[in-house]
XYZ file of C-alpha atoms in Angstrom:
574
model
C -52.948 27.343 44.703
C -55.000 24.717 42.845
C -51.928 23.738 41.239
C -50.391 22.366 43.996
C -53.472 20.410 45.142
C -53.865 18.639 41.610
C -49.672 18.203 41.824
C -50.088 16.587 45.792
C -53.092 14.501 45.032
C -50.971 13.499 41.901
C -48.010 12.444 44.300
C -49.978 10.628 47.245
C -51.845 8.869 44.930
C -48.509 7.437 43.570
C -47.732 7.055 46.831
C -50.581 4.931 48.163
C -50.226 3.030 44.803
C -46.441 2.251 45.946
C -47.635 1.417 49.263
C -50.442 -1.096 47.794
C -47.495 -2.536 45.901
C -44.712 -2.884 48.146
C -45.961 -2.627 51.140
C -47.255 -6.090 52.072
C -44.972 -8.639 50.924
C -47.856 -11.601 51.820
C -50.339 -10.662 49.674
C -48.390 -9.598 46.610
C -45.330 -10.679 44.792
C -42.349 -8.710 44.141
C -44.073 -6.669 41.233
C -47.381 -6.299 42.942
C -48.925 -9.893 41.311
C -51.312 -11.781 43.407
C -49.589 -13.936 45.309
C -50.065 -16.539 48.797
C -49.957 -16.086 52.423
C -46.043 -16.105 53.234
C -45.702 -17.738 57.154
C -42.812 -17.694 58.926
C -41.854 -20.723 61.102
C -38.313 -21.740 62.642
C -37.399 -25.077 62.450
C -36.029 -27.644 65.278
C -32.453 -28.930 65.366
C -32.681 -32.669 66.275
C -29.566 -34.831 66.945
C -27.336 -35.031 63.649
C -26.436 -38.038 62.060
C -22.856 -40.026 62.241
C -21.465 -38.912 59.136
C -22.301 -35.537 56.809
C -23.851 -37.258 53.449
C -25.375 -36.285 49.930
C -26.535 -38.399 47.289
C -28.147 -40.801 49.782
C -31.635 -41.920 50.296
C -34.398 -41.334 52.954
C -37.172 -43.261 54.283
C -39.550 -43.502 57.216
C -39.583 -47.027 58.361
C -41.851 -48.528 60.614
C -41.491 -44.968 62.148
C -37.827 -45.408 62.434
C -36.221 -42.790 60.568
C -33.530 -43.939 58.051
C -30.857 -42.963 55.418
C -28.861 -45.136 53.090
C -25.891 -44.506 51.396
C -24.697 -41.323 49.804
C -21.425 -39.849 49.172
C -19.483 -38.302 52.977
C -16.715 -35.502 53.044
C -14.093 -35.445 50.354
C -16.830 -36.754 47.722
C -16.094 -40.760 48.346
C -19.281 -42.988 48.382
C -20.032 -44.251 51.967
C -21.104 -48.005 52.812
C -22.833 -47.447 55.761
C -26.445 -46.355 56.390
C -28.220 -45.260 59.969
C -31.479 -44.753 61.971
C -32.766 -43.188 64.232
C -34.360 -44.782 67.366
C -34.858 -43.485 71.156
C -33.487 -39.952 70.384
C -30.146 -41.169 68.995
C -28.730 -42.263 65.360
C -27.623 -45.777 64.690
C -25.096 -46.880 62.107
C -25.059 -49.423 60.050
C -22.583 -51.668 57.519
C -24.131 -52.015 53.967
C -23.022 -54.618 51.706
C -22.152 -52.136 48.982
C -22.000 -48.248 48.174
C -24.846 -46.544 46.841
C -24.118 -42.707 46.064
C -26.882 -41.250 43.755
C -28.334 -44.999 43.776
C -31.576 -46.507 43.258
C -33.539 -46.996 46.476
C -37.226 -48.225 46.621
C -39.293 -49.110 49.974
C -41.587 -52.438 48.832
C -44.692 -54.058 50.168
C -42.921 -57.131 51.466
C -40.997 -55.066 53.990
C -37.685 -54.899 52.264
C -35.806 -52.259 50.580
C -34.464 -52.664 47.289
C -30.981 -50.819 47.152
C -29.157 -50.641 43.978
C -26.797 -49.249 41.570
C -24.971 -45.515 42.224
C -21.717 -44.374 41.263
C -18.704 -46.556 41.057
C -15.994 -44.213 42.302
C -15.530 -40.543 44.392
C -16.681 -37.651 42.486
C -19.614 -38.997 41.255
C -17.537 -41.205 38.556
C -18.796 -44.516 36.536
C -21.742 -46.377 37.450
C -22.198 -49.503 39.396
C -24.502 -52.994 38.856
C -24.598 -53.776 42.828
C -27.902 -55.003 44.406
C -28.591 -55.179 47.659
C -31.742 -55.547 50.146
C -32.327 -53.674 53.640
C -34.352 -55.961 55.821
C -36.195 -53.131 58.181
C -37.423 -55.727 61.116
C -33.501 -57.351 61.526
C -31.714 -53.842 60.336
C -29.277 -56.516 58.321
C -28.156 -55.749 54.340
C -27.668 -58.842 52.238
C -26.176 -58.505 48.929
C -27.784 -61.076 45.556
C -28.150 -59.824 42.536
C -26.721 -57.661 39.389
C -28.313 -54.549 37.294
C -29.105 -55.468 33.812
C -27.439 -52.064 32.942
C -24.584 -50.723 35.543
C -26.198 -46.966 36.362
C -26.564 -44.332 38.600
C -28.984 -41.237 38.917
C -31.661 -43.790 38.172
C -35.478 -44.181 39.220
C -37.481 -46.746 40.217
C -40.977 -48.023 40.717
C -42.843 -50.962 42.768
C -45.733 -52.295 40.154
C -48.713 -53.565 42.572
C -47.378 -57.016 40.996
C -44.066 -56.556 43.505
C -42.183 -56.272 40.054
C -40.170 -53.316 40.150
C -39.799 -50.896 36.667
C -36.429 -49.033 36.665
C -34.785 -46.367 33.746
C -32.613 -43.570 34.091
C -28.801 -43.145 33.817
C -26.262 -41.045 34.278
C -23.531 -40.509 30.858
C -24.045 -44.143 30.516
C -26.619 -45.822 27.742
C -30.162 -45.838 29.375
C -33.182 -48.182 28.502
C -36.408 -49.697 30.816
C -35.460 -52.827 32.994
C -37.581 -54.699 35.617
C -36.739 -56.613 38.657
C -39.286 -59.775 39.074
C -39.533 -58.927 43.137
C -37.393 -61.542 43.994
C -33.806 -62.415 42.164
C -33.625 -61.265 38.584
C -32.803 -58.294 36.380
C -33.944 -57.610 32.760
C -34.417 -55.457 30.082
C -37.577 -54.971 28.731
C -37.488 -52.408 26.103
C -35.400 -49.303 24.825
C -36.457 -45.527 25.324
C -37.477 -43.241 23.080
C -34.848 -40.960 24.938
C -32.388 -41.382 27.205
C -33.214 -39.733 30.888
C -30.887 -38.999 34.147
C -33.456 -39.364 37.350
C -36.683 -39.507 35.625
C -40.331 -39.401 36.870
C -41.685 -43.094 36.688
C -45.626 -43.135 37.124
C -48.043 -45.610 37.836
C -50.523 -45.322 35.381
C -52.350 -49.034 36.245
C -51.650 -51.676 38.839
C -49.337 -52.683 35.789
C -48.102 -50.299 33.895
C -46.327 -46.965 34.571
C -45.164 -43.661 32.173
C -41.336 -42.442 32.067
C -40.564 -38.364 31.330
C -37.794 -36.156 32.519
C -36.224 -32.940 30.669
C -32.286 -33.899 31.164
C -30.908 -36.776 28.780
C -28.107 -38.768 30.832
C -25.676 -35.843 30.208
C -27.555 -33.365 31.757
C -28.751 -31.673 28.688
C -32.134 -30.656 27.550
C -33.761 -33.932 26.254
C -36.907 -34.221 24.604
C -39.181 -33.208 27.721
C -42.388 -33.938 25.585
C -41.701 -37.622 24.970
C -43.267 -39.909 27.117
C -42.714 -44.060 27.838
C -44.409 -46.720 29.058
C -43.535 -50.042 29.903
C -46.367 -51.545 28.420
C -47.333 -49.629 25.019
C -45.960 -47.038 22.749
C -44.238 -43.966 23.355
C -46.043 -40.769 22.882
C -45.945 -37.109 22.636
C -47.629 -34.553 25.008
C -47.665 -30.591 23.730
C -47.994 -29.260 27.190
C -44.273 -30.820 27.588
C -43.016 -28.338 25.687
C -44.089 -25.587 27.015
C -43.491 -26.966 30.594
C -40.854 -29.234 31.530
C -40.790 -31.697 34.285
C -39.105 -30.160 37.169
C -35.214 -31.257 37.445
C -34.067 -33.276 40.190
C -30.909 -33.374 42.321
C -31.541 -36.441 44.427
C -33.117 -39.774 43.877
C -36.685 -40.083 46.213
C -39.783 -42.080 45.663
C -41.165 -42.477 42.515
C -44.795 -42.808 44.625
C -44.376 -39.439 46.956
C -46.533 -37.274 44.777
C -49.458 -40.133 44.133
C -52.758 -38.805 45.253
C -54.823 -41.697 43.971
C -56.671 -44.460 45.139
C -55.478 -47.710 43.817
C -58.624 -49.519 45.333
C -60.783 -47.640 42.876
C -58.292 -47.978 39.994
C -57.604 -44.111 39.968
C -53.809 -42.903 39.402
C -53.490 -39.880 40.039
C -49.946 -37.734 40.388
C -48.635 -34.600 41.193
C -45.229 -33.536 39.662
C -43.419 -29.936 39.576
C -42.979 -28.233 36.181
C -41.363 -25.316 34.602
C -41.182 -22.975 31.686
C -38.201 -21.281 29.973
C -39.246 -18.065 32.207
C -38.211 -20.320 35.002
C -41.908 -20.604 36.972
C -42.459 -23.228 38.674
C -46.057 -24.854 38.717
C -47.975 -27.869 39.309
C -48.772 -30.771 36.816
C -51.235 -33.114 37.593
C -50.611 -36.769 35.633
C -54.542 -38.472 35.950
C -53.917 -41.869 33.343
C -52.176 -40.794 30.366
C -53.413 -36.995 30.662
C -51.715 -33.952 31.522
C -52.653 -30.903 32.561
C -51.294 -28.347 35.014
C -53.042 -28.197 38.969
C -54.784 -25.017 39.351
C -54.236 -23.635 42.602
C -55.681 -20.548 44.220
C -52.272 -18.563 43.245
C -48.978 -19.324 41.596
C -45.766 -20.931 43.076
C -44.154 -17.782 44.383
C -41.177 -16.926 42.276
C -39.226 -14.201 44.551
C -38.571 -14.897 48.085
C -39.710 -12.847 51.254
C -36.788 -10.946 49.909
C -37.165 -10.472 46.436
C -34.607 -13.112 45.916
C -35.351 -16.081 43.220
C -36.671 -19.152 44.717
C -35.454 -22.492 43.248
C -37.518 -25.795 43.791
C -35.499 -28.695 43.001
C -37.654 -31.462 44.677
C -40.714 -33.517 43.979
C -44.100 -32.919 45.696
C -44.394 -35.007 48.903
C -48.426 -35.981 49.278
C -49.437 -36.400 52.635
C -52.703 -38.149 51.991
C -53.740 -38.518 55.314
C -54.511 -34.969 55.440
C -55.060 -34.363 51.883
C -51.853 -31.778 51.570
C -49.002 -31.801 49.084
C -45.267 -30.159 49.845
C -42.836 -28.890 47.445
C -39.433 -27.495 48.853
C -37.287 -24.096 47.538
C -34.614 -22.392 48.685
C -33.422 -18.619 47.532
C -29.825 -17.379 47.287
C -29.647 -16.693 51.030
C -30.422 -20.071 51.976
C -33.931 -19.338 53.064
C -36.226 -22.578 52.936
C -39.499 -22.176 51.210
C -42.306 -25.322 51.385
C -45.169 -24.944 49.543
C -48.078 -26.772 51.521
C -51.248 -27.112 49.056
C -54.522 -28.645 49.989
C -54.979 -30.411 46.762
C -58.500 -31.708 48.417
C -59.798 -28.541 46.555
C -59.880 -26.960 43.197
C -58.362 -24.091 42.727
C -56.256 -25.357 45.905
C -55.501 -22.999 48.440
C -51.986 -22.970 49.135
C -49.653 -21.370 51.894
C -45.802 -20.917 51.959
C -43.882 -21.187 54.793
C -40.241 -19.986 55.183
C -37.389 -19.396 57.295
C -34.664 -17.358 58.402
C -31.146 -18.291 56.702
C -30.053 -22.276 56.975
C -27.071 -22.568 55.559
C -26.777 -25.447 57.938
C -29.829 -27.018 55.519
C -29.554 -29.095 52.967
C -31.020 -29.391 49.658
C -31.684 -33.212 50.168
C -34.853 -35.916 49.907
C -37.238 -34.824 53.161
C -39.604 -37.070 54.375
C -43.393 -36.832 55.953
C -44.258 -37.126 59.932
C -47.214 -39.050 61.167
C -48.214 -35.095 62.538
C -47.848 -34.216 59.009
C -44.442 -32.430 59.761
C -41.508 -32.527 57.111
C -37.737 -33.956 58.062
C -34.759 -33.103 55.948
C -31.720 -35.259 56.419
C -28.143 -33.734 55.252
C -27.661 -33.090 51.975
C -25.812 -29.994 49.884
C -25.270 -26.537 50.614
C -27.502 -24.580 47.894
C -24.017 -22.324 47.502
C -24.331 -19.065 45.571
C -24.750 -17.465 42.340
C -25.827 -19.779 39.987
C -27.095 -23.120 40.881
C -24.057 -24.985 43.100
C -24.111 -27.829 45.207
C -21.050 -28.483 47.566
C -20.835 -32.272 47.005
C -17.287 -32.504 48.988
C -18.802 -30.990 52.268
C -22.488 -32.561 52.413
C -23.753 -32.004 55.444
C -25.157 -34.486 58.929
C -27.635 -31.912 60.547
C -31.534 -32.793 60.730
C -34.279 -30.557 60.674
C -37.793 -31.097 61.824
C -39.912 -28.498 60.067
C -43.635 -27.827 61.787
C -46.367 -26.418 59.859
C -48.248 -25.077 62.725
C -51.454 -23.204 62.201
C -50.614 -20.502 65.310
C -47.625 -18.816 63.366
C -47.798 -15.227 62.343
C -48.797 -14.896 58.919
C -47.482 -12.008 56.852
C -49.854 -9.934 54.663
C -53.282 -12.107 55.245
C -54.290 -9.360 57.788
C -53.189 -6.107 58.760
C -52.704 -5.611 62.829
C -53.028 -2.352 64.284
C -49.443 -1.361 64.528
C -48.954 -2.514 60.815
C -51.705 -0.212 60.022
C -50.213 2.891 61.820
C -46.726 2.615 60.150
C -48.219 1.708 56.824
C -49.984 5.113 56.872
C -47.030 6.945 58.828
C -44.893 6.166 55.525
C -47.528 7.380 53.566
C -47.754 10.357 55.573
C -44.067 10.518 55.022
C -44.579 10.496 51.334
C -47.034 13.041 51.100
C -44.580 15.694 52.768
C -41.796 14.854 50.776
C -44.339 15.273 47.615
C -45.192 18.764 49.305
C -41.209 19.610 49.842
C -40.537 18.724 46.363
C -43.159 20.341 44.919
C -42.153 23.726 46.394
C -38.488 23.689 45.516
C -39.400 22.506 41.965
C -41.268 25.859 41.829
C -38.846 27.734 43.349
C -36.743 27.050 41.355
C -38.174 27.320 38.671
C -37.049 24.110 36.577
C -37.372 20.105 36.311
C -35.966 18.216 38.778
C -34.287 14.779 37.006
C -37.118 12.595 37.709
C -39.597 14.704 35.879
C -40.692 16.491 33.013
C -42.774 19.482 31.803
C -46.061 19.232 29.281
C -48.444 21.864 28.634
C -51.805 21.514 30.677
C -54.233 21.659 27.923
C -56.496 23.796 30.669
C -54.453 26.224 32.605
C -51.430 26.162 29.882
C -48.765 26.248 33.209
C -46.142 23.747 33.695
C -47.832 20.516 35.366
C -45.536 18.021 37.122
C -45.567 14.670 35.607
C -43.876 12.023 37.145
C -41.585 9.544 35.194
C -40.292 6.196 36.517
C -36.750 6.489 37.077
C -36.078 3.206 36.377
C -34.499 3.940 32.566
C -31.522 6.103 34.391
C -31.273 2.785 36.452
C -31.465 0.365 33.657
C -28.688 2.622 31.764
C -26.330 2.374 34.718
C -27.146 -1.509 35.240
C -26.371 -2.020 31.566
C -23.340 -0.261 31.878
C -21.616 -2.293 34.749
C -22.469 -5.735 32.493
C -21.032 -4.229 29.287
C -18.118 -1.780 30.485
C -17.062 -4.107 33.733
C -18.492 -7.339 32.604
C -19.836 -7.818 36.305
C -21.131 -11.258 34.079
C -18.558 -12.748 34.450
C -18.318 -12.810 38.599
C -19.671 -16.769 39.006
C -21.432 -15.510 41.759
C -22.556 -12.220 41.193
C -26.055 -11.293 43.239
C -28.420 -8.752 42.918
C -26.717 -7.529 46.046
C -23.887 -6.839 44.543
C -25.673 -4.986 41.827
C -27.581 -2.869 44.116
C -24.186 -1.908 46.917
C -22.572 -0.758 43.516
C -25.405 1.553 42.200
C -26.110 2.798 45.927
C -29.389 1.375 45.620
C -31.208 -1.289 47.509
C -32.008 -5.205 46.284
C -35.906 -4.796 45.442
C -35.570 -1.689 43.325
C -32.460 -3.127 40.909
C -34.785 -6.282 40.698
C -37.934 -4.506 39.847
C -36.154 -2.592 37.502
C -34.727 -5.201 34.991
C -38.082 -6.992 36.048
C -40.307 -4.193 34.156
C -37.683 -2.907 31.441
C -36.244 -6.012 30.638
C -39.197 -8.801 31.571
C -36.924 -11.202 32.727
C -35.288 -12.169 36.794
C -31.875 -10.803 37.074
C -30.518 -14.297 36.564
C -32.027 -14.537 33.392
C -30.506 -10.658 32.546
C -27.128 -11.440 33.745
C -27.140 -14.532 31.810
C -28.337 -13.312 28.535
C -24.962 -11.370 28.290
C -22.910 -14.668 29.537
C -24.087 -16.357 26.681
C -23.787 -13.491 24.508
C -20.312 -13.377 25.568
C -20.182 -17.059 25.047
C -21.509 -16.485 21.337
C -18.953 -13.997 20.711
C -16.242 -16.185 22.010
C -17.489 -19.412 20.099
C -17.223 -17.067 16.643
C -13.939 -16.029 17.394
C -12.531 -19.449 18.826
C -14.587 -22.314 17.656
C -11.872 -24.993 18.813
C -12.515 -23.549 22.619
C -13.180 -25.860 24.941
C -16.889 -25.799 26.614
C -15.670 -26.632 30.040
C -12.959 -23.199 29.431
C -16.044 -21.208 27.833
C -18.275 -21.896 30.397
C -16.351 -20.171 33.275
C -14.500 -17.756 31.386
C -18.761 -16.473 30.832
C -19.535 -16.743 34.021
C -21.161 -19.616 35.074
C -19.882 -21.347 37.807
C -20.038 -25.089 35.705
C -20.705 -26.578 32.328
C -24.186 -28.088 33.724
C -25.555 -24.514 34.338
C -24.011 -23.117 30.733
C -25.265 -26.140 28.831
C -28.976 -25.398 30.547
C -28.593 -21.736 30.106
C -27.704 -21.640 26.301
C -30.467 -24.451 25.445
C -32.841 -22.075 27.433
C -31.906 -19.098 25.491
C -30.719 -20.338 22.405
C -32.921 -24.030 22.198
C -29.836 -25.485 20.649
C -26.728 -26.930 22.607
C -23.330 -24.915 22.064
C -22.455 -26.781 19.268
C -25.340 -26.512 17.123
C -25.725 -23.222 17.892
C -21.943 -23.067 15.788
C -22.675 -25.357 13.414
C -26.064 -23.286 11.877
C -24.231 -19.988 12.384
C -21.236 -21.480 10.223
C-alpha cells in the first residue's frame, strides 16, 4: 500500500507544481517566469473623427485635441486635419498632404508640418513645409525640405532650431531648420535610417539611432550620430536594437530630464533577436538598459505574443512612463512604469479584443489618461497593417487604481477553485494509478525503472510534450502549415485537439523559441531551399510563396535568423 502513497504524493506534487505554474496568469508568465501585475480595464468610446486616417500625427494642444494629416480609405494622403473642442471634432483645410510626414509641436506655439509621401500607397517623398498656427487654427504654407522625404524624425533644439534625418527608400542625411524660414544640410550619416530616434543630448546637440536603413532592412543599430561631433559605436546596440516604429510621434515623449539642471535623460524601447522587448535608458552619450522590477511581458493574458511598436510616452507630472502592445487578438497592452524608482515597479493593463483600435501615435491626459486616435488594424499572422482601411474611432484609456487586478492577490473564491482543481488532480492521479496496476503495464505517458529499494515497478512521470513536438513538426514538414500567411497557434492547437497554452509551452521548452519564431525558422528554411534551387527568384515571389505575408517581414525575419539579407546569404553559400 506504500506504493501508492509514494506514487500519489508523486502525482499531487506535480500537480500543485502545475497549479503554481499555470494557475495565476498575474504573477507568472506563460512558462512560470516572474512576471507583473496584469489589470484589466475597458476603455471609453468618445466621438470618432471625420475621416478614418493612418500615417497622421497627434498632439494635445492647448488641451484641444488634434490630428494632422495621414493617409484616409483607399490609401490616398488626406489634406485636411481636425480637433476636437466641446465634445465634437472639427475639420480643417491644410495647405499640403502630409502622410507618414514630419510633425513637431515648438515653443513659439506653432507646429512645424513637413514632408510625407508624394502619392497613394505610400509612394515618393515630398519637400512641402507648412506651419499650424494653434491660437487661429489656420495652415500657411513657406518653405522647402533640403531633402524631399518621408518616414522622417524631428527635433526642437532649445535654440528653436529644429534637427531632422530619416527617410524612406530615398538618400538620407542630417538637416536643420533655423526656426523661422530656411532648410539645410548639415552633415551626412554614418547610416541611412527610416523614422529614427533623435535625442537631445544638450540644449544643442542631439544623437540619431534606429535599426531599419531607409529600406526597411536591418541597418547598423549600433551606430550612433550627432549633429555636433563624431559618430560612434555603442556594443549594447548590438545586442539590443532600438525598438521599430510604425508612425512618426515626438522625438521628446520619452524625455525624463530636467533641462533646467542640464540633465538629458531618455527612455526608448529595445529588443533582442529573441524578440523581448525592454527598456533603454539614453543619460548623455550612455546607454544602458532601465531595470525595472520585472520584464516587459512577452505573452499576453492569453499566451499570445505581444508586439510593442511605439515609443514610451513620459508623463512627468506623475513620474510614469507608457509603452503600448497589442497580441494577435487585438488585445491592447500599456505598460505603465514608475520610472521615479529603481528597479521600477511596473503594471500592465489590458483589454478585451479592439479590433476597432488602432495601432497609431496616443497621446497623454492632464489626469494622466492615454488617447489613441485611428490608426491601422494590427491584422493577423505576421506583422500587417491595413493601410487602405485606417480607421476614425477614439479611445480614452483610464488607468484607474480601483480595477481588479489579476494574480497580485488571491480572493476567497479564487482560492476554493484553485484547490478544487487540485483536488481534481489528485483523484485522477488515484484513478490512474489503479488502472495502471490493473493492468498491469505503462500507460503512454510513462515509463517503468527499477526502485533501487523495493525493486517493484515505480511510476515515473514523463512530459508528454516530445509526442507533441513530433506531431507539431510533422504538420510544418508533411503539410507545410508554414506557408498559411496567417497561421496562429490556434490553428496549431484545433488541429492537434489540443488547446493554445499547451502547443505554445511546448515548442517554448523543446524548441526555446515563440511559435513565431518556430514557424518561421522553417519559412526561411524553405526560403533557403528555394533560393539554391532558383537563385533568379524574385524576393517579393519568395517571400509569400514561404509564408510571410510581405517582403518587410521576410527581409526582417531572414536578417534575424540568418544576420545577412537574402542576397548575401546566396552570394557566401555560392
Amino acid at each position: 500500500m506504500h506504493h501508492y502513497c509514494r506514487r500519489i504524493m508523486l502525482f499531487f506534487a506535480l500537480a500543485i507544481v502545475s497549479l503554481g505554474i499555470f494557475g495565476t496568469s498575474g504573477n507568472r508568465g506563460a512558462f512560470g517566469e516572474a512576471t507583473c501585475p496584469m489589470v484589466h480595464i475597458t476603455p471609453e468610446r468618445l466621438p470618432d473623427m471625420n475621416i478614418p486616417r493612418g500615417g497622421h500625427s497627434l498632439f494635445m494642444l492647448n488641451g484641444e485635441l488634434t490630428v494632422f494629416g495621414g493617409h484616409t480609405l483607399g490609401f490616398v494622403p488626406t489634406p485636411t486635419a481636425e480637433y476636437f473642442s466641446n465634445g465634437q471634432w472639427h475639420q480643417l483645410p491644410m495647405v499640403y498632404t502630409h502622410d507618414d510626414g514630419i510633425s513637431v509641436a515648438l515653443r513659439s506655439g506653432k507646429v512645424l508640418l513637413a514632408g510625407g509621401h508624394a502619392e497613394p500607397l505610400g509612394i515618393g517623398q515630398s519637400f512641402m513645409v507648412e506651419w499650424y498656427d494653434q491660437a487661429s487654427h489656420r495652415f500657411e504654407g513657406f518653405g522647402c525640405l533640403d531633402t524631399k522625404r518621408a518616414a522622417a524624425s524631428a527635433l526642437e533644439l532649445d535654440s528653436g532650431k529644429v534637427v531632422i534625418s530619416g527617410n524612406h527608400y530615398n538618400r538620407d542625411a542630417i538637416e536643420m531648420f533655423d526656426g523661422k524660414k530656411l532648410f539645410y544640410k548639415i552633415k551626412d550619416v554614418s547610416t541611412e535610417r527610416i523614422v529614427p530616434y533623435i535625442l537631445r543630448i544638450a540644449p544643442d546637440n542631439a544623437v540619431i539611432i534606429s535599426t531599419e536603413n531607409t529600406r526597411f532592412q536591418r541597418g547598423k543599430s549600433d551606430f550612433v550620430d550627432r549633429v555636433k561631433g563624431d559618430a560612434f559605436q555603442v556594443p549594447l546596440l548590438q545586442e539590443w536594437h532600438p525598438q521599430i516604429l510604425v508612425f512618426c510621434t515626438n522625438n521628446d515623449d520619452g524625455f525624463i530630464g530636467d533641462e533646467q539642471s542640464g540633465s538629458y535623460i531618455h527612455l526608448f524601447p529595445v529588443y533582442n533577436d529573441s524578440l523581448q522587448t525592454a527598456i533603454m535608458e539614453l543619460r548623455d552619450t550612455v546607454f544602458t538598459l532601465f531595470p525595472t522590477v520585472s520584464p516587459l511581458p512577452f505573452y499576453g493574458i492569453e499566451g499570445d505574443t505581444i508586439s510593442y511598436e511605439t515609443r514610451v510616452m513620459a508623463d512627468r507630472n506623475t513620474h510614469r512612463a507608457y509603452l503600448q502592445g497589442v497580441d494577435i487578438k487585438e488585445r491592447h497592452y500599456f505598460a505603465v512604469i514608475d520610472y521615479s524608482q529603481q528597479p521600477a515597479p511596473m503594471t500592465v493593463y489590458y483589454t478585451d479584443p479592439l479590433p476597432e483600435c488602432g495601432l497609431s501615435p496616443f497621446v497623454i491626459t492632464p489626469e494622466g489618461n492615454l488617447i489613441v486616435c485611428g490608426g491601422l488594424n494590427y491584422g493577423h499572422g505576421d506583422v500587417m497593417h491595413d493601410n487602405y482601411a485606417p480607421l476614425s474611432t477614439v479611445w480614452l484609456f483610464r488607468f484607474a487604481p480601483d480595477e481588479a487586478t489579476i494574480g497580485t492577490e488571491t480572493s476567497i473564491w479564487g482560492s476554493f477553485w484553485l484547490w478544487m482543481a487540485a483536488a481534481l488532480v489528485l483523484l485522477t492521479a488515484i484513478i490512474v494509478v489503479i488502472l495502471i496496476r490493473k493492468k498491469g503495464r505503462s500507460s503512454t505517458i510513462t515509463t517503468t525503472t527499477t526502485d533501487p529499494i523495493d525493486s517493484e515497478e515505480t511510476i515515473v512521470a514523463v512530459a508528454p510534450y516530445e509526442t507533441l513536438m513530433q506531431r507539431i513538426r510533422e504538420l510544418m514538414t508533411e503539410q507545410q502549415l508554414f506557408k498559411q500567411s496567417e497561421l496562429k497557434v490556434a490553428d496549431v492547437a484545433v488541429l492537434l485537439g489540443t488547446n493554445v497554452r499547451y502547443v505554445s509551452d511546448c515548442i517554448n521548452q523543446l524548441e526555446g523559441r515563440s511559435f513565431s519564431q518556430f514557424v518561421n525558422g522553417y519559412r526561411i528554411d524553405y526560403a533557403k531551399q528555394q533560393l539554391r534551387q532558383h537563385p533568379d527568384i524574385k524576393l517579393s515571389a519568395l517571400s509569400l510563396e514561404s509564408g510571410f505575408a510581405n517582403e518587410t517581414s521576410f527581409f526582417r525575419a531572414f536578417k534575424v535568423l540568418t544576420g545577412m539579407t537574402p542576397r548575401e546569404w546566396l552570394a557566401k553559400t555560392n
